[in-house]
Amino acid sequence: MINALKSVRLMSSSSVKQAVSELSVPVPWGEIRGRVWGPEHGSPVLCLHGWADNSGTFNTLLPLLPKDCRYVAMDLAGHGCSSHRPAGVLYSFPSYVLDVRRVVEALRWTKFSIIGHSMGGNVGGLFSALYPEMVESLVLLDSFGFLPTQTKDIPRLVRQGLDEMIEYEKTMADKKTRVYTYEKAVERLLAGNKSLTAESAKILLERGLVPAEGGVMFSRDFRINLKNVVRIGLEQSLELLSSIQASVLVVLAEDGFERMFSETEEREFTSALLQAYRDRNHAVATVPGNHHVHLNNPENVAPLVSDFLQTKVLSLSSRLTDGQISKL
């Protein structure tokens, strides 16, 4: 089923000093691409990037994490090297969850861990709630696992998203994608992402650009910018969170995602979600850095994630293996 793990090669990024392999999983409209680190029989960990990023977001962090894990970092549909969704189709959290389901089915993973940054953390949270028996541990990097919407705002936001899609199909669908020089592409990415360093931007652009006549184009699908039309409130988010059976580690950045929430009600949402994790004996930590701290300053994040994986995944696997051997 997989046209996967094609060729092992050294990556061009100076931040990755090890060989990784390329992943390609067929899907009905094309392929989901990604990268793979670690031993073939290592404990499986799926890595999910944030909105408008790609699997390169983990390039600096994964080399610092336990070597006994098998890390698969996806390019979500419409991002990085993965295919865009078919014409007329919107991007939504359930569709990303379905893509994760397709990938782990192709990999034949029945139990695995998830590391998700930002939107990828929300995809991981929803997947962990819907398929609790499949997820052993969940790491949320500057993410709360869910993104509640005020119930009163849902009709307006859903309508806005639908109208944006209609407008896109009228004016943008056949419009040629803008071509940049590489230097201008770096400038464009940095202008829209204040939390990225120049080096981090270049890492993301390794999979975020495609060649074009006269320069390069961004590879991501413009439709990922359209308003999300599948929304849930705080009550539904907390109910889903209560379904998660995995051990959870929430790693927040001091100058990160939470600072975007200026409304009192929005901060009440994040506080309620964090309290729900604490009430279930999950771990919540804060590290110095901004929304992309895992990419810009991975040394701030790696010790927490490494200890969590070692304690919740690797040591447990070791104990189970020892127990099985002792019965022989």
Coordinates of C-alpha atoms in Angstrom, one line a residue:
M1 CA 0.0 0.0 0.0
I2 CA 2.8 2.4 0.7
N3 CA 5.1 3.8 -1.8
A4 CA 7.1 4.8 1.2
L5 CA 10.6 5.2 2.7
K6 CA 11.9 5.6 -0.8
S7 CA 15.5 6.7 -0.7
V8 CA 17.7 7.5 2.3
R9 CA 19.7 10.7 1.8
L10 CA 21.4 13.4 3.8
M11 CA 19.3 16.5 4.1
S12 CA 20.6 19.8 2.9
S13 CA 19.7 21.7 6.0
S14 CA 22.7 22.2 8.3
S15 CA 20.5 21.6 11.3
V16 CA 19.9 17.9 10.4
K17 CA 23.1 15.9 10.6
Q18 CA 21.6 12.5 10.1
A19 CA 20.2 10.5 7.2
V20 CA 16.4 10.5 6.9
S21 CA 14.1 8.8 4.5
E22 CA 11.3 10.2 2.4
L23 CA 7.7 9.0 2.9
S24 CA 4.9 8.9 0.3
V25 CA 1.5 7.5 1.1
P26 CA -1.1 7.2 -1.7
V27 CA -4.4 8.9 -1.1
P28 CA -7.4 9.2 -3.4
W29 CA -6.3 12.6 -4.8
G30 CA -2.6 12.2 -4.8
E31 CA -0.1 11.5 -2.0
I32 CA 0.7 12.5 1.6
R33 CA 4.4 13.1 1.9
G34 CA 6.7 13.3 4.9
R35 CA 10.1 12.4 6.4
V36 CA 11.2 9.5 8.6
W37 CA 13.8 9.5 11.4
G38 CA 15.0 6.6 13.6
P39 CA 15.2 2.8 13.6
E40 CA 12.7 0.8 11.6
H41 CA 11.5 -1.0 14.8
G42 CA 11.6 2.0 17.1
S43 CA 8.6 3.1 19.1
P44 CA 6.4 4.9 16.6
V45 CA 5.8 8.7 16.9
L46 CA 3.8 10.7 14.4
C47 CA 4.7 14.4 14.2
L48 CA 2.2 16.9 13.0
H49 CA 3.1 20.5 12.0
G50 CA 1.3 23.7 12.4
W51 CA -0.8 25.7 9.9
A52 CA 1.0 26.8 6.8
D53 CA 4.2 25.0 7.9
N54 CA 5.4 21.5 6.9
S55 CA 7.3 18.6 8.3
G56 CA 10.5 20.6 8.3
T57 CA 9.2 22.3 11.5
F58 CA 10.7 19.2 13.3
N59 CA 14.1 19.2 11.7
T60 CA 15.9 20.8 14.6
L61 CA 14.0 19.1 17.4
L62 CA 13.9 15.4 16.4
P63 CA 17.7 14.9 16.4
L64 CA 17.6 15.9 20.1
L65 CA 14.9 13.3 21.0
P66 CA 15.4 9.7 22.1
K67 CA 17.1 7.6 19.4
D68 CA 14.9 4.5 20.1
C69 CA 11.8 6.1 18.5
R70 CA 10.7 6.0 14.9
Y71 CA 9.6 9.5 14.0
V72 CA 7.3 10.1 11.0
A73 CA 6.7 13.8 10.3
M74 CA 3.8 14.3 7.9
D75 CA 3.3 17.1 5.4
L76 CA -0.5 17.6 6.0
A77 CA -2.6 17.8 2.8
G78 CA -2.1 21.1 1.0
H79 CA 1.2 21.7 2.9
G80 CA 4.9 21.0 2.0
C81 CA 5.3 18.3 -0.6
S82 CA 1.8 16.8 -0.1
S83 CA -0.9 17.0 -2.8
H84 CA -3.5 19.7 -2.6
R85 CA -7.1 18.6 -2.0
P86 CA -9.3 18.3 -5.1
A87 CA -11.1 21.3 -6.5
G88 CA -14.1 22.3 -4.6
V89 CA -13.0 20.7 -1.3
L90 CA -12.4 22.7 1.9
Y91 CA -9.7 22.0 4.5
S92 CA -11.0 21.1 8.0
F93 CA -9.8 19.4 11.2
P94 CA -11.9 16.2 10.5
S95 CA -10.3 15.9 7.0
Y96 CA -6.8 16.2 8.6
V97 CA -7.7 13.6 11.1
L98 CA -8.8 11.3 8.3
D99 CA -5.4 11.9 6.6
V100 CA -3.7 10.8 9.8
R101 CA -5.8 7.7 9.9
R102 CA -4.8 7.0 6.3
V103 CA -1.1 7.4 7.0
V104 CA -1.1 5.2 10.2
E105 CA -3.2 2.6 8.3
A106 CA -0.6 2.5 5.6
L107 CA 2.2 2.3 8.1
R108 CA 0.3 -0.5 9.9
W109 CA 0.7 1.3 13.2
T110 CA -1.9 0.2 15.8
K111 CA -0.5 2.1 18.8
F112 CA 1.7 5.2 18.6
S113 CA 2.5 8.6 20.0
I114 CA 1.8 12.0 18.6
I115 CA 3.8 15.2 18.7
G116 CA 1.8 18.1 17.4
H117 CA 2.7 21.8 17.0
S118 CA -0.1 24.4 17.0
M119 CA -2.7 23.3 14.5
G120 CA -1.0 19.9 14.4
G121 CA -1.6 19.7 18.1
N122 CA -5.3 20.3 17.6
V123 CA -5.3 17.6 14.9
G124 CA -3.5 15.3 17.3
G125 CA -5.9 16.1 20.1
L126 CA -9.0 15.4 18.0
F127 CA -7.4 12.1 16.7
S128 CA -6.6 11.1 20.3
A129 CA -10.2 11.7 21.4
L130 CA -11.7 9.8 18.5
Y131 CA -9.2 6.9 18.5
P132 CA -8.1 6.8 22.1
E133 CA -7.0 3.1 21.9
M134 CA -4.5 4.0 19.3
V135 CA -2.6 6.8 21.0
E136 CA -0.1 6.0 23.7
S137 CA 1.1 9.5 24.4
L138 CA 0.4 13.0 23.1
V139 CA 2.8 16.0 23.1
L140 CA 1.2 19.4 22.4
L141 CA 3.8 22.1 21.4
D142 CA 2.3 25.5 22.0
S143 CA -1.2 24.0 21.4
F144 CA -4.1 23.2 23.6
G145 CA -5.3 20.2 21.6
F146 CA -8.6 21.9 20.7
L147 CA -9.5 25.4 19.5
P148 CA -13.0 26.2 20.9
T149 CA -15.2 28.9 19.3
Q150 CA -17.8 31.0 21.0
T151 CA -21.1 29.3 20.3
K152 CA -22.7 32.6 19.3
D153 CA -20.0 33.1 16.7
I154 CA -20.3 29.8 14.9
P155 CA -23.0 30.7 12.4
R156 CA -21.2 33.9 11.3
L157 CA -17.8 32.1 11.0
V158 CA -19.1 29.1 9.1
R159 CA -21.0 31.4 6.7
Q160 CA -17.8 33.5 6.2
G161 CA -15.8 30.3 5.4
L162 CA -18.3 29.2 2.9
D163 CA -18.5 32.6 1.2
E164 CA -14.7 32.7 1.1
M165 CA -14.7 29.4 -0.8
I166 CA -17.2 30.8 -3.3
E167 CA -15.2 33.9 -3.8
Y168 CA -12.0 31.9 -4.2
E169 CA -13.6 29.8 -6.9
K170 CA -14.7 32.9 -8.8
T171 CA -11.5 34.9 -8.6
M172 CA -8.6 32.8 -7.5
A173 CA -8.9 29.2 -8.7
D174 CA -7.5 29.9 -12.2
K175 CA -5.2 32.7 -11.1
K176 CA -1.5 32.1 -11.6
T177 CA 0.5 31.6 -8.4
R178 CA 3.0 34.4 -7.8
V179 CA 6.6 33.7 -8.6
Y180 CA 9.4 34.9 -6.3
T181 CA 13.1 34.9 -6.2
Y182 CA 14.4 32.7 -3.3
E183 CA 15.4 35.8 -1.4
K184 CA 12.0 37.4 -1.8
A185 CA 10.3 34.1 -0.7
V186 CA 12.3 34.2 2.5
E187 CA 11.3 37.8 3.1
R188 CA 7.6 37.0 2.4
L189 CA 7.6 34.1 4.8
L190 CA 9.3 36.1 7.5
A191 CA 6.9 39.0 7.0
G192 CA 3.9 36.8 7.7
N193 CA 5.5 34.8 10.5
K194 CA 7.1 37.0 13.1
S195 CA 7.9 34.0 15.3
L196 CA 10.4 32.6 12.8
T197 CA 14.1 33.2 12.6
A198 CA 15.7 33.6 9.2
E199 CA 17.3 30.1 9.6
S200 CA 14.0 28.6 10.6
A201 CA 12.3 30.1 7.6
K202 CA 14.9 28.6 5.3
I203 CA 14.3 25.2 6.8
L204 CA 10.6 25.4 6.2
L205 CA 11.2 26.6 2.6
E206 CA 13.1 23.4 1.8
R207 CA 9.7 21.8 1.5
G208 CA 7.7 25.0 1.1
L209 CA 8.8 26.0 -2.3
V210 CA 8.6 24.5 -5.8
P211 CA 10.6 25.6 -8.9
A212 CA 8.8 27.9 -11.4
E213 CA 9.8 29.7 -14.5
G214 CA 11.7 32.7 -13.3
G215 CA 12.0 31.7 -9.7
V216 CA 10.1 29.7 -7.1
M217 CA 6.5 29.4 -5.9
F218 CA 5.1 28.5 -2.5
S219 CA 3.9 24.9 -2.5
R220 CA 1.1 25.2 -0.1
D221 CA -2.6 25.4 -1.2
F222 CA -4.1 28.9 -1.0
R223 CA -7.3 27.3 0.3
I224 CA -5.7 26.6 3.7
N225 CA -6.1 30.3 4.3
L226 CA -9.9 30.2 4.1
K227 CA -11.9 30.3 7.3
N228 CA -12.4 26.9 9.0
V229 CA -16.1 25.9 8.7
V230 CA -16.0 22.9 11.1
R231 CA -16.2 24.4 14.6
I232 CA -16.9 23.3 18.2
G233 CA -17.5 25.1 21.4
L234 CA -15.8 24.7 24.8
E235 CA -18.3 22.2 26.1
Q236 CA -17.7 19.9 23.1
S237 CA -13.9 20.4 23.4
L238 CA -13.9 19.4 27.1
E239 CA -16.0 16.3 26.3
L240 CA -13.6 15.3 23.6
L241 CA -10.6 15.9 25.9
S242 CA -12.2 13.6 28.5
S243 CA -12.1 10.8 26.0
I244 CA -8.3 10.9 25.6
Q245 CA -6.6 7.9 27.2
A246 CA -3.1 8.8 26.3
S247 CA -0.6 10.5 28.6
V248 CA -0.4 14.2 27.7
L249 CA 2.4 16.7 27.9
V250 CA 1.5 20.4 27.1
V251 CA 4.5 22.6 26.4
L252 CA 3.6 26.2 26.1
A253 CA 5.9 29.0 25.0
E254 CA 6.1 32.1 27.2
D255 CA 5.7 34.4 24.2
G256 CA 3.5 32.0 22.2
F257 CA 0.1 31.1 21.0
E258 CA -1.8 32.1 24.1
R259 CA -0.7 35.7 23.7
M260 CA -2.9 35.9 20.6
F261 CA -6.0 35.5 22.8
S262 CA -6.9 39.1 23.9
E263 CA -10.6 38.5 24.7
T264 CA -11.4 37.5 28.2
E265 CA -13.7 34.7 27.0
E266 CA -10.8 33.3 24.8
R267 CA -8.5 33.2 27.8
E268 CA -11.2 31.5 29.8
F269 CA -11.3 28.8 27.1
T270 CA -7.5 28.2 27.3
S271 CA -7.6 28.2 31.1
A272 CA -10.4 25.7 31.2
L273 CA -8.6 23.3 28.8
L274 CA -5.4 23.5 30.8
Q275 CA -7.2 22.9 34.0
A276 CA -8.9 19.9 32.4
Y277 CA -5.5 18.4 31.6
R278 CA -4.2 19.1 35.1
D279 CA -7.3 17.5 36.6
R280 CA -6.5 14.3 34.7
N281 CA -2.9 14.3 36.0
H282 CA -1.4 15.4 32.6
A283 CA 1.7 17.5 32.5
V284 CA 1.7 21.3 31.6
A285 CA 4.9 23.2 31.3
T286 CA 6.1 26.6 30.0
V287 CA 9.4 27.3 28.3
P288 CA 11.2 30.5 27.2
G289 CA 10.6 31.3 23.5
N290 CA 7.9 32.1 21.0
H291 CA 5.4 30.1 19.0
H292 CA 8.1 28.4 17.0
V293 CA 10.4 27.7 20.0
H294 CA 10.6 24.0 19.1
L295 CA 12.2 25.0 15.7
N296 CA 14.1 28.2 16.7
N297 CA 15.4 26.9 20.1
P298 CA 14.8 23.2 20.2
E299 CA 17.2 22.9 23.3
N300 CA 14.4 24.6 25.3
V301 CA 11.9 22.0 24.4
A302 CA 13.9 18.7 23.9
P303 CA 14.6 17.9 27.5
L304 CA 10.9 18.0 28.5
V305 CA 9.8 15.9 25.5
S306 CA 12.6 13.5 25.8
D307 CA 11.9 12.8 29.5
F308 CA 8.2 12.4 28.7
L309 CA 8.8 9.9 25.9
Q310 CA 11.4 8.1 28.0
T311 CA 9.0 7.8 30.9
K312 CA 5.7 7.3 29.3
V313 CA 6.7 5.3 26.2
L314 CA 10.2 3.8 26.1
S315 CA 10.4 2.7 29.7
L316 CA 7.0 1.1 29.5
S317 CA 7.9 -0.7 26.3
S318 CA 11.1 -1.9 28.0
R319 CA 9.1 -3.2 31.0
L320 CA 6.6 -5.0 28.8
T321 CA 9.4 -6.6 26.8
D322 CA 11.2 -7.7 30.0
G323 CA 8.0 -9.2 31.3
Q324 CA 7.4 -11.1 28.1
I325 CA 11.0 -12.5 28.2
S326 CA 10.6 -13.5 31.8
K327 CA 7.6 -15.7 30.9
L328 CA 9.6 -17.7 28.4

